[in-house]
């Protein structure tokens, strides 16, 4: 069976359509001779959760995790209610407070292309070790705007 690594930030218990896309793909890969491996962050901050999706994760699925630094953790300490709205992409129709303005400025100017950009370097280092050990033959990366497939 060929081994394929799916790299995705969003995985159950995260909710939303991006989670379900890869969750359902991995459930059926084995029928096509593909052994899926999934790489996710160990300590993510998800704006939307759906714990029911955890029941759909195959029990025999190979998972690779790695801790990451989450900018939303720091922002939550400043203002948890406003941070939850901002991480979901909701900007209040009221005049934003000074804290909201600061968080929007930081998110829009320091975290390019998005607030989870800090996940990239630690992930590359971790996966450089794991890919040869697991004998992975292809990689699929997915995010809010792109899907990229690479043969190893």
XYZ file of N, CA, C and O in Angstrom:
608
model
N 0.840 -1.183 0.000
C 0.000 0.000 0.000
C 0.886 1.249 0.000
O 1.828 1.327 0.771
N 0.575 2.209 -0.845
C 1.322 3.463 -0.867
C 0.904 4.327 0.318
O -0.271 4.407 0.655
N 1.892 4.966 0.933
C 1.610 5.830 2.084
C 1.586 7.290 1.648
O 2.499 7.761 0.971
N 0.541 7.981 2.077
C 0.364 9.394 1.755
C 0.204 10.165 3.058
O -0.547 9.755 3.947
N 0.931 11.273 3.156
C 0.836 12.143 4.331
C -0.058 13.332 4.007
O 0.166 14.030 3.023
N -1.065 13.541 4.824
C -1.940 14.715 4.714
C -1.532 15.666 5.825
O -1.555 15.302 6.995
N -1.142 16.873 5.452
C -0.758 17.895 6.424
C -1.910 18.881 6.500
O -2.238 19.546 5.524
N -2.527 18.956 7.665
C -3.657 19.859 7.823
C -3.711 20.415 9.242
O -3.504 19.686 10.204
N -3.969 21.687 9.347
C -4.116 22.304 10.667
C -5.465 21.904 11.265
O -5.594 21.615 12.441
N -6.484 21.897 10.433
C -7.849 21.664 10.913
C -8.199 20.185 10.854
O -8.215 19.574 9.784
N -8.487 19.615 12.010
C -8.801 18.193 12.163
C -9.696 18.063 13.377
O -9.600 18.856 14.298
N -10.605 17.088 13.405
C -11.467 16.976 14.579
C -10.676 17.028 15.884
O -9.594 16.450 15.947
N -11.158 17.801 16.838
C -12.507 18.299 17.024
C -12.823 19.633 16.347
O -13.855 20.232 16.637
N -11.960 20.117 15.467
C -12.304 21.344 14.734
C -13.552 21.072 13.900
O -13.779 19.948 13.446
N -14.352 22.085 13.710
C -15.540 21.971 12.886
C -15.381 22.757 11.604
O -14.404 23.481 11.422
N -16.341 22.613 10.704
C -16.321 23.352 9.453
C -16.063 22.462 8.248
O -15.653 21.310 8.386
N -16.287 22.996 7.042
C -16.174 22.178 5.834
C -14.751 21.712 5.528
O -14.562 20.612 5.009
N -13.732 22.512 5.834
C -12.353 22.120 5.556
C -11.938 20.882 6.325
O -11.135 20.073 5.852
N -12.464 20.705 7.501
C -12.165 19.533 8.331
C -12.793 18.290 7.707
O -12.147 17.253 7.580
N -14.011 18.408 7.313
C -14.748 17.253 6.817
C -14.182 16.739 5.499
O -14.170 15.530 5.252
N -13.664 17.638 4.672
C -13.095 17.222 3.382
C -12.039 16.137 3.597
O -12.135 15.042 3.057
N -11.021 16.419 4.416
C -9.928 15.468 4.600
C -10.305 14.316 5.516
O -9.836 13.201 5.336
N -11.156 14.572 6.466
C -11.624 13.494 7.335
C -12.286 12.400 6.499
O -12.004 11.216 6.661
N -13.143 12.785 5.579
C -13.848 11.790 4.766
C -12.940 11.163 3.711
O -13.077 9.979 3.409
N -11.999 11.917 3.175
C -11.031 11.320 2.251
C -10.267 10.189 2.927
O -10.162 9.095 2.387
N -9.704 10.447 4.107
C -8.875 9.418 4.746
C -9.691 8.179 5.114
O -9.140 7.078 5.170
N -10.963 8.344 5.322
C -11.799 7.192 5.668
C -11.899 6.196 4.512
O -12.181 5.021 4.724
N -11.695 6.666 3.275
C -11.873 5.804 2.109
C -10.590 5.518 1.340
O -10.609 4.753 0.380
N -9.469 6.096 1.733
C -8.222 5.895 1.008
C -7.834 4.415 0.903
O -7.359 3.962 -0.130
N -7.985 3.661 1.981
C -7.544 2.264 1.984
C -8.255 1.426 0.919
O -7.690 0.477 0.396
N -9.477 1.795 0.592
C -10.206 1.086 -0.467
C -9.505 1.234 -1.819
O -9.745 0.455 -2.735
N -8.655 2.247 -1.953
C -7.956 2.512 -3.209
C -6.459 2.227 -3.101
O -5.670 2.710 -3.910
N -6.072 1.459 -2.091
C -4.686 1.057 -1.941
C -3.774 2.149 -1.393
O -2.573 2.134 -1.632
N -4.339 3.085 -0.657
C -3.567 4.191 -0.084
C -3.666 4.132 1.433
O -4.762 4.060 1.986
N -2.507 4.156 2.102
C -2.483 4.193 3.557
C -2.270 5.640 3.997
O -1.190 6.194 3.821
N -3.306 6.280 4.538
C -3.159 7.685 4.925
C -2.459 7.867 6.270
O -2.660 7.085 7.196
N -1.608 8.872 6.335
C -1.006 9.359 7.566
C -1.422 10.819 7.655
O -1.462 11.516 6.641
N -1.728 11.286 8.846
C -2.177 12.670 9.007
C -1.275 13.393 10.001
O -0.995 12.872 11.082
N -0.822 14.578 9.605
C -0.013 15.424 10.488
C -0.851 16.630 10.898
O -1.383 17.350 10.046
N -0.968 16.825 12.224
C -1.752 17.934 12.770
C -1.000 18.558 13.946
O -0.130 17.926 14.524
N -1.369 19.783 14.322
C -0.755 20.360 15.524
C -1.259 19.640 16.773
O -2.397 19.173 16.819
N -0.392 19.575 17.765
C -0.728 18.909 19.027
C -1.639 19.777 19.902
O -2.441 19.268 20.665
N -1.500 21.084 19.800
C -2.219 21.998 20.693
C -2.878 23.144 19.919
O -2.622 24.305 20.191
N -3.766 22.837 18.971
C -4.359 23.893 18.154
C -5.417 24.703 18.897
O -5.942 24.266 19.921
N -5.703 25.859 18.355
C -6.818 26.679 18.828
C -7.809 26.775 17.682
O -7.525 27.399 16.667
N -8.943 26.105 17.822
C -9.941 26.088 16.755
C -11.063 27.069 17.065
O -11.624 27.039 18.164
N -11.440 27.911 16.098
C -12.533 28.845 16.341
C -13.900 28.157 16.414
O -14.801 28.623 17.075
N -14.020 27.018 15.720
C -15.281 26.267 15.707
C -14.939 24.815 16.008
O -14.010 24.265 15.415
N -15.679 24.196 16.918
C -15.434 22.784 17.214
C -16.702 21.958 17.024
O -17.818 22.470 17.133
N -16.495 20.694 16.706
C -17.583 19.740 16.544
C -17.067 18.383 17.025
O -16.463 17.625 16.265
N -17.270 18.094 18.295
C -16.755 16.866 18.891
C -17.337 15.606 18.271
O -16.738 14.533 18.364
N -18.495 15.705 17.620
C -19.091 14.532 16.971
C -18.202 14.015 15.836
O -18.223 12.829 15.514
N -17.400 14.895 15.239
C -16.524 14.463 14.148
C -15.427 13.517 14.623
O -14.898 12.729 13.831
N -15.087 13.567 15.911
C -14.070 12.659 16.452
C -14.457 11.197 16.255
O -13.593 10.333 16.083
N -15.758 10.915 16.268
C -16.239 9.542 16.102
C -15.982 9.007 14.694
O -15.974 7.798 14.474
N -15.752 9.905 13.728
C -15.537 9.491 12.340
C -14.071 9.237 12.001
O -13.764 8.729 10.928
N -13.165 9.587 12.904
C -11.743 9.358 12.663
C -11.461 7.866 12.780
O -11.769 7.258 13.805
N -10.895 7.252 11.729
C -10.606 5.814 11.809
C -9.667 5.499 12.975
O -8.679 6.205 13.198
N -9.978 4.443 13.713
C -9.179 4.078 14.884
C -7.754 3.686 14.520
O -6.836 3.888 15.299
N -7.549 3.121 13.336
C -6.220 2.664 12.940
C -5.441 3.709 12.136
O -4.400 3.407 11.560
N -5.910 4.941 12.121
C -5.253 6.004 11.362
C -3.920 6.384 12.009
O -3.842 6.574 13.224
N -2.876 6.471 11.218
C -1.564 6.892 11.699
C -1.547 8.417 11.798
O -1.754 9.105 10.794
N -1.282 8.913 12.995
C -1.265 10.355 13.245
C 0.134 10.780 13.675
O 0.797 10.081 14.435
N 0.554 11.930 13.192
C 1.790 12.564 13.642
C 1.379 13.927 14.171
O 0.645 14.660 13.501
N 1.828 14.254 15.376
C 1.494 15.558 15.954
C 2.776 16.252 16.411
O 3.811 15.615 16.584
N 2.651 17.550 16.593
C 3.783 18.331 17.084
C 3.235 19.597 17.742
O 2.337 20.233 17.192
N 3.749 19.971 18.921
C 3.265 21.191 19.573
C 3.662 22.438 18.765
O 4.717 22.456 18.120
N 2.818 23.433 18.818
C 3.074 24.684 18.106
C 2.818 25.869 19.028
O 2.185 25.728 20.073
N 3.292 27.031 18.612
C 2.972 28.273 19.322
C 1.722 28.856 18.676
O 1.676 29.022 17.468
N 0.764 29.149 19.493
C -0.506 29.673 19.011
C -0.662 31.141 19.370
O -0.765 31.469 20.553
N -0.708 32.044 18.387
C -0.894 33.455 18.710
C -2.250 33.752 19.339
O -2.394 34.690 20.102
N -3.248 32.907 19.056
C -4.563 33.147 19.635
C -4.579 32.894 21.137
O -5.415 33.416 21.851
N -3.643 32.092 21.634
C -3.549 31.867 23.076
C -3.204 33.147 23.805
O -3.808 33.485 24.822
N -2.249 33.904 23.268
C -1.881 35.187 23.856
C -3.012 36.194 23.714
O -3.352 36.904 24.652
N -3.619 36.229 22.544
C -4.722 37.166 22.316
C -5.896 36.871 23.246
O -6.559 37.787 23.727
N -6.128 35.597 23.517
C -7.240 35.215 24.399
C -7.036 35.774 25.800
O -7.988 36.123 26.487
N -5.775 35.865 26.241
C -5.495 36.420 27.562
C -5.862 37.898 27.624
O -6.250 38.407 28.671
N -5.730 38.593 26.491
C -6.088 40.012 26.459
C -7.600 40.212 26.475
O -8.104 41.081 27.156
N -8.295 39.407 25.680
C -9.741 39.569 25.575
C -10.348 38.324 24.944
O -10.420 38.223 23.724
N -10.799 37.382 25.752
C -11.255 36.098 25.228
C -12.481 36.217 24.327
O -12.565 35.564 23.305
N -13.433 37.053 24.690
C -14.654 37.162 23.903
C -14.358 37.752 22.526
O -14.814 37.255 21.502
N -13.575 38.822 22.505
C -13.251 39.480 21.241
C -12.327 38.612 20.397
O -12.442 38.578 19.178
N -11.422 37.893 21.020
C -10.516 37.017 20.288
C -11.298 35.906 19.602
O -11.020 35.556 18.460
N -12.287 35.350 20.268
C -13.096 34.289 19.672
C -13.803 34.799 18.421
O -13.844 34.116 17.403
N -14.340 36.012 18.485
C -15.003 36.594 17.307
C -14.011 36.824 16.181
O -14.265 36.508 15.033
N -12.846 37.391 16.506
C -11.854 37.694 15.480
C -11.298 36.432 14.841
O -11.069 36.383 13.638
N -11.062 35.379 15.627
C -10.514 34.142 15.071
C -11.516 33.462 14.149
O -11.139 32.684 13.284
N -12.799 33.748 14.320
C -13.820 33.233 13.412
C -13.987 34.139 12.200
O -14.773 33.848 11.316
N -13.279 35.268 12.173
C -13.386 36.196 11.059
C -14.510 37.201 11.225
O -14.926 37.840 10.267
N -15.021 37.347 12.435
C -16.123 38.260 12.688
C -15.567 39.559 13.252
O -14.920 39.570 14.289
N -15.814 40.645 12.542
C -15.411 41.961 13.017
C -16.685 42.704 13.379
O -17.605 42.825 12.581
N -16.728 43.186 14.594
C -17.915 43.843 15.113
C -18.314 45.026 14.244
O -17.469 45.758 13.733
N -19.633 45.220 14.086
C -20.115 46.377 13.327
C -19.999 47.655 14.163
O -20.047 48.749 13.629
N -19.852 47.494 15.482
C -19.620 48.643 16.351
C -18.202 49.145 16.119
O -17.390 48.474 15.496
N -17.912 50.302 16.650
C -16.535 50.787 16.567
C -15.646 49.839 17.348
O -15.903 49.559 18.509
N -14.570 49.320 16.709
C -13.710 48.385 17.435
C -12.989 49.083 18.581
O -12.578 50.231 18.473
N -12.843 48.370 19.672
C -12.127 48.907 20.829
C -10.643 49.004 20.482
O -10.184 48.471 19.469
N -9.872 49.627 21.359
C -8.428 49.748 21.144
C -7.781 48.362 21.093
O -6.888 48.118 20.279
N -8.250 47.442 21.939
C -7.703 46.078 21.952
C -8.009 45.379 20.628
O -7.143 44.746 20.031
N -9.262 45.507 20.148
C -9.627 44.898 18.867
C -8.815 45.502 17.721
O -8.351 44.773 16.841
N -8.646 46.813 17.728
C -7.852 47.459 16.684
C -6.418 46.940 16.694
O -5.838 46.661 15.636
N -5.848 46.800 17.886
C -4.488 46.296 18.003
C -4.399 44.856 17.490
O -3.491 44.509 16.728
N -5.354 44.001 17.894
C -5.339 42.606 17.463
C -5.515 42.498 15.940
O -4.853 41.685 15.290
N -6.387 43.316 15.363
C -6.584 43.307 13.916
C -5.322 43.759 13.186
O -4.937 43.180 12.171
N -4.664 44.782 13.716
C -3.436 45.276 13.096
C -2.353 44.196 13.140
O -1.697 43.911 12.136
N -2.172 43.590 14.299
C -1.146 42.548 14.450
C -1.443 41.369 13.529
O -0.570 40.892 12.808
N -2.696 40.910 13.517
C -3.070 39.764 12.678
C -2.873 40.080 11.202
O -2.368 39.266 10.443
N -3.242 41.263 10.781
C -3.169 41.636 9.376
C -1.780 41.992 8.885
O -1.506 41.924 7.687
N -0.875 42.371 9.792
C 0.438 42.846 9.369
C 1.614 41.973 9.784
O 2.676 42.032 9.149
N 1.479 41.199 10.826
C 2.593 40.389 11.294
C 2.450 38.906 10.978
O 3.437 38.188 10.936
N 1.244 38.440 10.789
C 1.016 37.020 10.541
C 0.571 36.818 9.096
O -0.612 36.699 8.795
N 1.547 36.806 8.199
C 1.265 36.671 6.781
C 1.732 35.282 6.350
O 2.867 34.903 6.657
N 0.986 34.461 5.708
C -0.321 34.728 5.131
C -1.476 34.629 6.118
O -2.555 35.112 5.851
N -1.256 33.977 7.266
C -2.314 33.935 8.274
C -1.693 33.771 9.660
O -0.484 33.635 9.798
N -2.535 33.777 10.669
C -2.058 33.758 12.053
C -1.404 32.432 12.448
O -0.781 32.347 13.495
N -1.506 31.432 11.609
C -0.911 30.135 11.944
C 0.379 29.873 11.176
O 0.848 28.747 11.090
N 0.964 30.911 10.631
C 2.202 30.789 9.864
C 3.345 30.241 10.727
O 4.258 29.589 10.210
N 3.305 30.438 12.021
C 4.334 29.933 12.920
C 4.386 28.416 13.014
O 5.320 27.848 13.573
N 3.419 27.742 12.447
C 3.355 26.289 12.442
C 4.310 25.696 11.413
O 4.744 24.546 11.524
N 4.709 26.481 10.408
C 5.450 25.948 9.272
C 6.835 25.424 9.651
O 7.149 24.258 9.409
N 7.701 26.257 10.223
C 9.084 25.826 10.495
C 9.176 24.613 11.426
O 9.889 23.659 11.126
N 8.469 24.614 12.565
C 8.555 23.418 13.417
C 8.018 22.163 12.714
O 8.507 21.065 12.942
N 7.036 22.349 11.848
C 6.464 21.211 11.126
C 7.461 20.636 10.132
O 7.596 19.411 10.013
N 8.163 21.504 9.422
C 9.152 21.033 8.453
C 10.233 20.224 9.172
O 10.595 19.131 8.735
N 10.715 20.747 10.281
C 11.757 20.037 11.042
C 11.257 18.673 11.507
O 11.960 17.660 11.393
N 10.062 18.624 12.037
C 9.493 17.358 12.543
C 9.289 16.359 11.408
O 9.624 15.182 11.526
N 8.751 16.835 10.284
C 8.422 15.927 9.193
C 9.645 15.449 8.419
O 9.618 14.370 7.826
N 10.728 16.209 8.460
C 11.969 15.731 7.841
C 12.437 14.441 8.502
O 13.055 13.598 7.871
N 12.125 14.288 9.777
C 12.467 13.067 10.507
C 11.450 11.953 10.235
O 11.821 10.791 10.061
N 10.176 12.309 10.222
C 9.110 11.307 10.162
C 8.887 10.715 8.769
O 8.569 9.533 8.648
N 9.018 11.510 7.724
C 8.705 11.039 6.374
C 9.584 9.857 5.962
O 9.061 8.838 5.493
N 10.911 9.920 6.135
C 11.723 8.745 5.768
C 11.418 7.517 6.632
O 11.362 6.399 6.117
N 11.193 7.727 7.938
C 10.903 6.592 8.826
C 9.605 5.895 8.425
O 9.517 4.671 8.434
N 8.607 6.683 8.056
C 7.298 6.121 7.711
C 7.216 5.657 6.255
O 6.211 5.067 5.858
N 8.256 5.939 5.470
C 8.286 5.559 4.048
C 7.093 6.137 3.285
O 6.420 5.439 2.523
N 6.841 7.406 3.515
C 5.740 8.119 2.860
C 6.155 8.448 1.429
O 7.277 8.884 1.182
N 5.236 8.242 0.477
C 5.536 8.418 -0.938
C 4.950 9.689 -1.541
O 5.362 10.114 -2.614
N 3.982 10.289 -0.890
C 3.376 11.521 -1.405
C 2.873 12.350 -0.226
O 2.583 11.807 0.844
N 2.791 13.653 -0.450
C 2.332 14.576 0.591
C 1.222 15.445 0.021
O 1.341 15.967 -1.088
N 0.171 15.604 0.805
C -0.909 16.525 0.455
C -0.966 17.560 1.566
O -1.111 17.209 2.734
N -0.799 18.827 1.210
C -0.959 19.888 2.207
C -2.236 20.630 1.881
O -2.599 20.789 0.714
N -2.899 21.057 2.910
C -4.156 21.739 2.696
C -4.302 22.878 3.689
O -3.818 22.801 4.809
N -4.915 23.932 3.253
C -5.170 25.089 4.096
C -6.414 25.800 3.611
O -7.079 25.322 2.698
N -6.714 26.959 4.195
C -7.930 27.672 3.835
C -8.022 28.026 2.337
O -9.083 28.073 1.783
N -6.875 28.254 1.687
C -6.920 28.709 0.310
C -6.296 27.763 -0.699
O -6.478 27.941 -1.887
N -5.533 26.770 -0.244
C -4.802 25.956 -1.217
C -4.812 24.479 -0.857
O -4.994 24.103 0.286
N -4.586 23.682 -1.851
C -4.278 22.269 -1.686
C -3.070 22.023 -2.571
O -3.051 22.411 -3.726
N -2.033 21.405 -2.040
C -0.807 21.141 -2.783
C -0.456 19.674 -2.634
O -0.494 19.147 -1.525
N -0.133 19.025 -3.730
C 0.258 17.619 -3.701
C 1.697 17.518 -4.181
O 2.052 18.094 -5.208
N 2.511 16.771 -3.454
C 3.925 16.609 -3.795
C 4.307 15.144 -3.669
O 3.915 14.481 -2.724
N 5.053 14.650 -4.634
C 5.567 13.296 -4.541
C 6.922 13.363 -3.862
O 7.745 14.213 -4.196
N 7.149 12.481 -2.904
C 8.404 12.485 -2.158
C 9.468 11.762 -2.954
O 9.247 10.774 -3.570
